[in-house]
Short mmCIF file of C-alpha atoms in Angstrom, two decimals:
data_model
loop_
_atom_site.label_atom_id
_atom_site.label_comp_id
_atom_site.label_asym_id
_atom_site.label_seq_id
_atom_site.Cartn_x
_atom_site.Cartn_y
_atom_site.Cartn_z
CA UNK A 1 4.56 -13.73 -10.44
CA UNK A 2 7.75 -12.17 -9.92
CA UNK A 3 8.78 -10.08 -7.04
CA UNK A 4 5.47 -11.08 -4.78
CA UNK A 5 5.90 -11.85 -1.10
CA UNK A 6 2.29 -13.26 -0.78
CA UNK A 7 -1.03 -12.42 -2.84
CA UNK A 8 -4.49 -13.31 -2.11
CA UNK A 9 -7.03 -13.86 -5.42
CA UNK A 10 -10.61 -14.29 -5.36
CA UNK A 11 -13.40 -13.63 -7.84
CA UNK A 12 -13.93 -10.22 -6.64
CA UNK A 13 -10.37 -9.04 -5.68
CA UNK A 14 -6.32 -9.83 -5.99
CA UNK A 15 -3.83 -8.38 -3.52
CA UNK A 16 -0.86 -8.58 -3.84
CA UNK A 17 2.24 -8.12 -1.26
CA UNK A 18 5.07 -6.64 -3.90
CA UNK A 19 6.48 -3.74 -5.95
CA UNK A 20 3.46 -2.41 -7.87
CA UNK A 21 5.76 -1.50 -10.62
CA UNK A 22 6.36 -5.12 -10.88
CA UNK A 23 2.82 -6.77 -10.81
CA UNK A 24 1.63 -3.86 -13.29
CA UNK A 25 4.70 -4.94 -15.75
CA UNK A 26 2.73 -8.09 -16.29
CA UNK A 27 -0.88 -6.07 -16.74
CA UNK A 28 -2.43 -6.32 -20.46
CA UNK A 29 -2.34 -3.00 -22.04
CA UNK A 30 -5.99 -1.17 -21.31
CA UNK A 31 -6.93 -4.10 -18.68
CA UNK A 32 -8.68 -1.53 -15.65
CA UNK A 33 -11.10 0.52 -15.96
CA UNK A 34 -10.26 3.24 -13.21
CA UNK A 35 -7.47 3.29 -10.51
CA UNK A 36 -7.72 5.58 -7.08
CA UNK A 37 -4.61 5.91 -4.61
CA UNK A 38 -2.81 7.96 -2.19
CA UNK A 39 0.93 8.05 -2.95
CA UNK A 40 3.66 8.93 -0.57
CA UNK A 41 3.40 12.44 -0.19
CA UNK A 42 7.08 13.63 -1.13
CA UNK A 43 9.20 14.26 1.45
CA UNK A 44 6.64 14.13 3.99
CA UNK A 45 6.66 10.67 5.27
CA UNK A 46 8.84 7.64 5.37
CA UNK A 47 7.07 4.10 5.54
CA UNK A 48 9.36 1.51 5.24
CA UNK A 49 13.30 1.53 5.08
CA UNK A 50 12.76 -0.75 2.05
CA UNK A 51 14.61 1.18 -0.46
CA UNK A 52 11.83 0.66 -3.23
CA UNK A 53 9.56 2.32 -1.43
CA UNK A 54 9.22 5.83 -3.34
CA UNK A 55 9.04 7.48 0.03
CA UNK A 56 12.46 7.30 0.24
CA UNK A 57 13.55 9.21 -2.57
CA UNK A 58 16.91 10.83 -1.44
CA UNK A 59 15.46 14.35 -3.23
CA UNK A 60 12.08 15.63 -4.71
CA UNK A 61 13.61 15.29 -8.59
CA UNK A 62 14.19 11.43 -7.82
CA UNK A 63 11.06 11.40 -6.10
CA UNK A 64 9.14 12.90 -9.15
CA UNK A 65 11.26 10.58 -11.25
CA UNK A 66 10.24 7.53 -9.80
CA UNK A 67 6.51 8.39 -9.32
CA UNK A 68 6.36 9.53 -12.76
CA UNK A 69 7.24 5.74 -13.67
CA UNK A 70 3.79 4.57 -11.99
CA UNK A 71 1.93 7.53 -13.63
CA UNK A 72 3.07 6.11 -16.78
CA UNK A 73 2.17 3.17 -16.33
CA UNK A 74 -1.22 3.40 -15.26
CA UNK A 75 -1.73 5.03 -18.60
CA UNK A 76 -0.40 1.95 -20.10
CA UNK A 77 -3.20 0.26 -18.54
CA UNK A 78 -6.32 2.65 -18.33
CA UNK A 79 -8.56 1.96 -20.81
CA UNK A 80 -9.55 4.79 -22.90
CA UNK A 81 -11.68 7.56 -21.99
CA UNK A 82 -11.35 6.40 -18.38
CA UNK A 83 -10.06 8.01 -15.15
CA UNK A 84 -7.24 7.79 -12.47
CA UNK A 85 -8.05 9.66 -9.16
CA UNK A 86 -5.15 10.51 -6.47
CA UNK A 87 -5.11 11.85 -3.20
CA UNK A 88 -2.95 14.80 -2.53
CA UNK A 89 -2.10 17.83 -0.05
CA UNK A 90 -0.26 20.71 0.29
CA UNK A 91 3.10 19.91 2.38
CA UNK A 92 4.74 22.28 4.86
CA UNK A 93 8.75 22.34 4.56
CA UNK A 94 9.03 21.73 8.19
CA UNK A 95 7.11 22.22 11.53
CA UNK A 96 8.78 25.06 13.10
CA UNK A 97 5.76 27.18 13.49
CA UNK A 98 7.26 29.36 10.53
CA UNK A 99 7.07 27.28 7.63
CA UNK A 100 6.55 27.68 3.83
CA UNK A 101 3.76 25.27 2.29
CA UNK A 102 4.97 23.17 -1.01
CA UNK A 103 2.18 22.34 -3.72
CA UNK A 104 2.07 18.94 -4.11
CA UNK A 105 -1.12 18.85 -5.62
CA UNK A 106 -0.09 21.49 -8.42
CA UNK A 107 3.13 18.84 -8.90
CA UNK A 108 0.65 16.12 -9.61
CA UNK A 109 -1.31 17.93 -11.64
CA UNK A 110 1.87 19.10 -14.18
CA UNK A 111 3.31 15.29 -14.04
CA UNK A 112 -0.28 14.07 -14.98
CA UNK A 113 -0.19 16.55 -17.91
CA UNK A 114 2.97 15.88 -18.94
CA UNK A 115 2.32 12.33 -19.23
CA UNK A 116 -0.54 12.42 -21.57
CA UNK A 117 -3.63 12.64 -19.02
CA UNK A 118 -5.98 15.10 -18.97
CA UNK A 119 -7.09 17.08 -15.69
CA UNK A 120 -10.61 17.33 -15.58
CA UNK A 121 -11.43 17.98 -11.67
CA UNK A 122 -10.11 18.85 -8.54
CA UNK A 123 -12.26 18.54 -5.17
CA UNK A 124 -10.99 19.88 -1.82
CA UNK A 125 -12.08 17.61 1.41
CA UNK A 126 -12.49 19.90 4.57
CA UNK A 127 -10.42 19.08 7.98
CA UNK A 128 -11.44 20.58 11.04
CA UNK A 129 -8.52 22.87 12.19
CA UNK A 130 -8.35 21.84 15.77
CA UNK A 131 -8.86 17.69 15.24
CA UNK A 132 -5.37 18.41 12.28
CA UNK A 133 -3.90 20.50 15.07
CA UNK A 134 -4.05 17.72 18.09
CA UNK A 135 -3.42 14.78 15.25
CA UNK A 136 0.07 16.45 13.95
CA UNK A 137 0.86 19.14 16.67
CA UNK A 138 1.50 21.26 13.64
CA UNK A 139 3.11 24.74 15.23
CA UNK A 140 1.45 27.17 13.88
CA UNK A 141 -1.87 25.76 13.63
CA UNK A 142 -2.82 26.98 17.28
CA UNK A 143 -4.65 29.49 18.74
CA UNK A 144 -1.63 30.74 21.01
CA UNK A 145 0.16 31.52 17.71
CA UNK A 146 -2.44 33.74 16.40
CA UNK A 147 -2.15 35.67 19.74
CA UNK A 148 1.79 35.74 19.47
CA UNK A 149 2.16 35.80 16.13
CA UNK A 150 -0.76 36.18 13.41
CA UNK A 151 1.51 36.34 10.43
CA UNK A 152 3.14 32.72 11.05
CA UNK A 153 -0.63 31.26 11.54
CA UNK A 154 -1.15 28.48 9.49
CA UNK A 155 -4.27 26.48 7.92
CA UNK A 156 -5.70 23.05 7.92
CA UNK A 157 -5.22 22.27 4.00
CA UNK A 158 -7.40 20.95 2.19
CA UNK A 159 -6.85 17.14 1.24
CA UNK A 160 -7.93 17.16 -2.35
CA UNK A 161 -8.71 14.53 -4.53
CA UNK A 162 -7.48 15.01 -8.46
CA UNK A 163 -8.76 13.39 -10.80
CA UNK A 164 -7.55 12.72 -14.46
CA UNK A 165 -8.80 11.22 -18.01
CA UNK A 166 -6.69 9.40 -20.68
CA UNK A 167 -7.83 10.59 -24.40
CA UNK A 168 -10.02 8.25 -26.30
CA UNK A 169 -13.52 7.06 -26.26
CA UNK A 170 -14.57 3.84 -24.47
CA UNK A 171 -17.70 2.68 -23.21
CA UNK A 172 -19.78 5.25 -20.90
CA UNK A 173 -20.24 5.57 -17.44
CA UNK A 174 -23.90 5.44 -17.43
CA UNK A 175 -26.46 5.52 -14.43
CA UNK A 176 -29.63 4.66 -16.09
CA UNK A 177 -31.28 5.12 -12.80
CA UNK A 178 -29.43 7.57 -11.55
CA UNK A 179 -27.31 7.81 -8.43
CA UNK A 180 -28.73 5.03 -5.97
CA UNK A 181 -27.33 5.76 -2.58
CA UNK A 182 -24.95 9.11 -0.77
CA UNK A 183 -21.82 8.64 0.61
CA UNK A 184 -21.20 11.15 3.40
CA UNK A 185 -22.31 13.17 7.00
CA UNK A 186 -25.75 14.70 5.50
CA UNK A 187 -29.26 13.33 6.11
CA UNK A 188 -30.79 12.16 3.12
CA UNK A 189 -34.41 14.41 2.70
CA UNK A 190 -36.62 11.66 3.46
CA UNK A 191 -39.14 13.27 1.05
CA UNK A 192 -36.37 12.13 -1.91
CA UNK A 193 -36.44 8.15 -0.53
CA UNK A 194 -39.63 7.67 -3.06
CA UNK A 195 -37.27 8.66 -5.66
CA UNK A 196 -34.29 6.82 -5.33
CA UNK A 197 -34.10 4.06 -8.47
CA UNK A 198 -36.53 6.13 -10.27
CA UNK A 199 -36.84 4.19 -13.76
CA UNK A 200 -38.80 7.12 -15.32
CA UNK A 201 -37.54 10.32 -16.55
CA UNK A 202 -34.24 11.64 -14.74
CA UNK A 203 -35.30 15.21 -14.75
CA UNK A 204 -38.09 14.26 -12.01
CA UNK A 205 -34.98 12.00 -10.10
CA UNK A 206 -34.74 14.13 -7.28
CA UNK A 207 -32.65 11.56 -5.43
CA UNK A 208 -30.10 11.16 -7.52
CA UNK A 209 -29.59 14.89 -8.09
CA UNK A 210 -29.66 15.75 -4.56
CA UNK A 211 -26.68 13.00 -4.22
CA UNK A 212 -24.99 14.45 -7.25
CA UNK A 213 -25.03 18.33 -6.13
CA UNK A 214 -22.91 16.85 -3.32
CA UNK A 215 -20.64 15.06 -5.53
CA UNK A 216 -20.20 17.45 -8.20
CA UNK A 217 -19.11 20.20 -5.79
CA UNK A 218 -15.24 21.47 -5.73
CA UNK A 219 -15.24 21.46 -2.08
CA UNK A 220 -16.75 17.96 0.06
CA UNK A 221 -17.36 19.28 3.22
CA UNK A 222 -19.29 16.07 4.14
CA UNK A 223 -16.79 13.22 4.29
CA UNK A 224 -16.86 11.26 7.40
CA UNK A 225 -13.67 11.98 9.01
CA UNK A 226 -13.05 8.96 11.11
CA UNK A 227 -15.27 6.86 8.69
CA UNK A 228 -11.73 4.51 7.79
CA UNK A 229 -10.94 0.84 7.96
CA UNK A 230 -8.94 -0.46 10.53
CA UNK A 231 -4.92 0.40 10.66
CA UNK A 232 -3.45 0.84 13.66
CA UNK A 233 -2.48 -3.07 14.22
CA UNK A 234 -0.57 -2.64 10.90
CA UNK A 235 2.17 -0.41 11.91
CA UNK A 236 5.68 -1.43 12.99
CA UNK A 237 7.56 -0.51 15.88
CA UNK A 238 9.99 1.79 13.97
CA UNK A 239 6.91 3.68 11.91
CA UNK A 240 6.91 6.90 11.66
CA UNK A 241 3.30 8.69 12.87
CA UNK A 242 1.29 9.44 9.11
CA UNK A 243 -2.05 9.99 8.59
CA UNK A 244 -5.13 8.13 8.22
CA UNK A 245 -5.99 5.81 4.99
CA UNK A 246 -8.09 7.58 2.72
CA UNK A 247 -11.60 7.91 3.85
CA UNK A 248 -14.19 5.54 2.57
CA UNK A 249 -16.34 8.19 1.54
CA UNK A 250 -14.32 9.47 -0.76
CA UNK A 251 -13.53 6.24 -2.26
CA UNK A 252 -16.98 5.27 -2.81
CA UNK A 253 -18.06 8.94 -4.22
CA UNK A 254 -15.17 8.19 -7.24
CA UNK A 255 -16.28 4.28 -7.55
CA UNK A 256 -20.40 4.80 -7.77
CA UNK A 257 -19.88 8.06 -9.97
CA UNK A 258 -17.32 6.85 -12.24
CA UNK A 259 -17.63 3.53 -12.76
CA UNK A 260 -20.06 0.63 -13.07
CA UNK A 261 -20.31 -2.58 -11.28
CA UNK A 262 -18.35 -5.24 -12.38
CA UNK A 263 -15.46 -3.22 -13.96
CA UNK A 264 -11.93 -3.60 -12.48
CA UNK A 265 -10.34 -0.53 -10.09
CA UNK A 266 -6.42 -1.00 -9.44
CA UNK A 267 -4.84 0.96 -6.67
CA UNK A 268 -0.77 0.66 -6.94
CA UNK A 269 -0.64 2.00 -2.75
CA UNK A 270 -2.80 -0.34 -0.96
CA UNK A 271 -2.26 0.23 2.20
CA UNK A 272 -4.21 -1.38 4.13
CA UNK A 273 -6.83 -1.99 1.58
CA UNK A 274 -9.64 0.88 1.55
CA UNK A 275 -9.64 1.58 -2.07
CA UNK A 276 -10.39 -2.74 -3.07
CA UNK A 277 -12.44 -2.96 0.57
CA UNK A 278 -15.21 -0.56 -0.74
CA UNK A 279 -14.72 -1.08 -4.67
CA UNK A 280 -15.52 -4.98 -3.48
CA UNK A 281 -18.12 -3.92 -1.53
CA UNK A 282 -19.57 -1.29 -4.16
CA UNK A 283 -19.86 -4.40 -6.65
CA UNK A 284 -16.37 -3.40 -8.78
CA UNK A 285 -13.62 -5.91 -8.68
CA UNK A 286 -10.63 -4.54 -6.79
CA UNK A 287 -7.02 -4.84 -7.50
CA UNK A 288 -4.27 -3.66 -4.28
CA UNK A 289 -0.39 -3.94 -4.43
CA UNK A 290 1.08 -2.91 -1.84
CA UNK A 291 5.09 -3.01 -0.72
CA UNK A 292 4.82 -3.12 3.01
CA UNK A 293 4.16 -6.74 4.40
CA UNK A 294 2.42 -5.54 7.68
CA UNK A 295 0.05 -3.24 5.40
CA UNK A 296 -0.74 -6.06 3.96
CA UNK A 297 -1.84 -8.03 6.16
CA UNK A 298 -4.02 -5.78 7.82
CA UNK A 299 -5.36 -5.27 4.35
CA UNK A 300 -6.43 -9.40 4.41
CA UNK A 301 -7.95 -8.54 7.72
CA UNK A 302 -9.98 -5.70 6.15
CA UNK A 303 -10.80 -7.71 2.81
CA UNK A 304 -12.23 -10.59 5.25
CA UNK A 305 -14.93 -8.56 6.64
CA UNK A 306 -16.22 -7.25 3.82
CA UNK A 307 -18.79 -9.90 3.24
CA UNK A 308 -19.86 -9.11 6.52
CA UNK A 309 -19.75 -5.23 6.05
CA UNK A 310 -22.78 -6.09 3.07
CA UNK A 311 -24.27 -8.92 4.78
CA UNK A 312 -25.18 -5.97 7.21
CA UNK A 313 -26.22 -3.19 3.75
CA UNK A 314 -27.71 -5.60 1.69
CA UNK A 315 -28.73 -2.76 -0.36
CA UNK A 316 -25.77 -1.51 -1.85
CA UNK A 317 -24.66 -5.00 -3.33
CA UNK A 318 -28.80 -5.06 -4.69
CA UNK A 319 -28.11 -1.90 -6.08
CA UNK A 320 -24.78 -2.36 -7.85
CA UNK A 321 -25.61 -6.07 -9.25
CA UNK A 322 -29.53 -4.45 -10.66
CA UNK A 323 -27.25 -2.23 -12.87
CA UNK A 324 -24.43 -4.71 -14.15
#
């Protein structure tokens, strides 16, 4: 394939070391059946000096241009009726304990729209103010600037997840047992266990709608945090300080919820791997592309442990390969 650096292709995942845009180029039309990603956040970050990396967009229209171009095609390849889900934040114009917040989400949203998808929900994921203020030293999310200065206090924004449809039917999503496991901080009743994989009637599957009252809320104020994969061995020298990969709990909320085992889920920004690490290990077959060669190769890393990660939770492999 054109363009790729080094790729790694198994019967349960590909990664690929390239530009995304040119691995998806040679993707059959309506070949995935959901994608989830965290894209540059514009303007925010720089991650590489390579100058395809969308991160360095010289202004937020080229930015928006260029992104656009992966919404698109993601389109191209969702099958009908089926879902994209990206991470997002609001971004502050600066850090000089005065500054404006941007929308970025809201931006997403629009582009989405305009490019044929439809918006159909939008959850916020809860930070603790004090662990965002001593990761990012953010100015004006202290206490001493409340005492100074209330009106230039700031907030710990949300992270939110967004999460869109293409038109068209396909085949459902279906649980025929309901929701199987929880991802997230909360202790399961243990009066619910005798539920879970109820085969009867899903009114009376008070498992699975205990899990799903969780998911289905517009605010997840039970994500693990620090629950990430590795990444610290995969930055360079000259990187700038960004934030962690995308919590595995939210990945594996979107992957058990809206999709089933076996089908394919493509993430264009791999990283270093977390949305194919728990799609793999949720049963799905995972696609990653990811630009930056050190990203990928702590992606590998990640990827080679994930046998081991359900050799040690049998259960949620049982689970996903009872319902494919």
């Amino acid at each position: 394939m054109a363009g790729v650096l080094n790729s790694q292709i198994t019967d349960r995942w590909a990664i690929y070391n390239a530009d995304a845009m040119d691995v998806m180029a040679e993707m059959p039309d309506e070949s995935i059946h959901a994608s989830i990603y965290s894209p540059p956040f514009a303007g925010l970050y720089i991650y590489s000096s390579n100058d395809r990396d969308v991160s360095n967009a010289r202004n937020y229209d080229e930015f928006r241009e260029h992104y656009g171009m992966f919404v698109r095609e993601l389109f191209r390849l969702t099958k009908p009726g089926r879902l994209t889900a990206v991470h997002a934040a609001p971004i502050p114009d600066g850090n000089t304990g005065r500054d404006r917040l941007f929308d970025f989400p809201g931006d997403v949203i629009r582009l989405h729209e305009e490019l044929g998808w439809d918006w159909i929900a939008r959850h916020a994921i809860w930070k603790e103010p004090l662990s965002v203020r001593l990761r990012t030293m953010q100015h004006n999310l202290s206490h001493k600037t409340i005492v100074d200065d209330a009106a230039a206090g700031g907030v710990a924004s949300a992270d939110e997840l967004l999460i869109f449809r293409k038109p068209g039917s396909g085949d459902p999503v279906t649980h025929p047992t309901g929701l199987d496991f929880y991802a997230g901080s909360e202790p399961v009743p243990s009066a619910l266990e005798r539920y879970r994989g109820h085969t009867g009637k899903q009114t009376e599957n008070r498992f699975s709608q205990w899990v799903w009252r969780h998911y289905a809320s517009s605010v997840w104020d039970d994500i693990r945090p620090e629950h990430v994969l590795p990444f610290r061995d995969s930055r360079d020298e000259d990187d700038e300080k960004h934030v962690h990969p995308l919590q595995l709990d939210v990945i594996a909320r979107f992957v058990q919820l809206r999709t089933r085992p076996g089908e394919v889920v493509l993430t264009p920004f791999m990283g270093v791997g977390s949305e194919v690490y728990e799609s793999v290990r949720l049963g799905r077959i995972g696609i990653g592309i990811e630009l930056k060669p050190s990203y990928y190769v702590q992606a590998e890393r990640n990827l080679a442990a994930v046998d081991e990660e359900v050799a040690e939770h049998p259960s949620l492999l049982d689970v996903a390969e009872g319902l494919a």
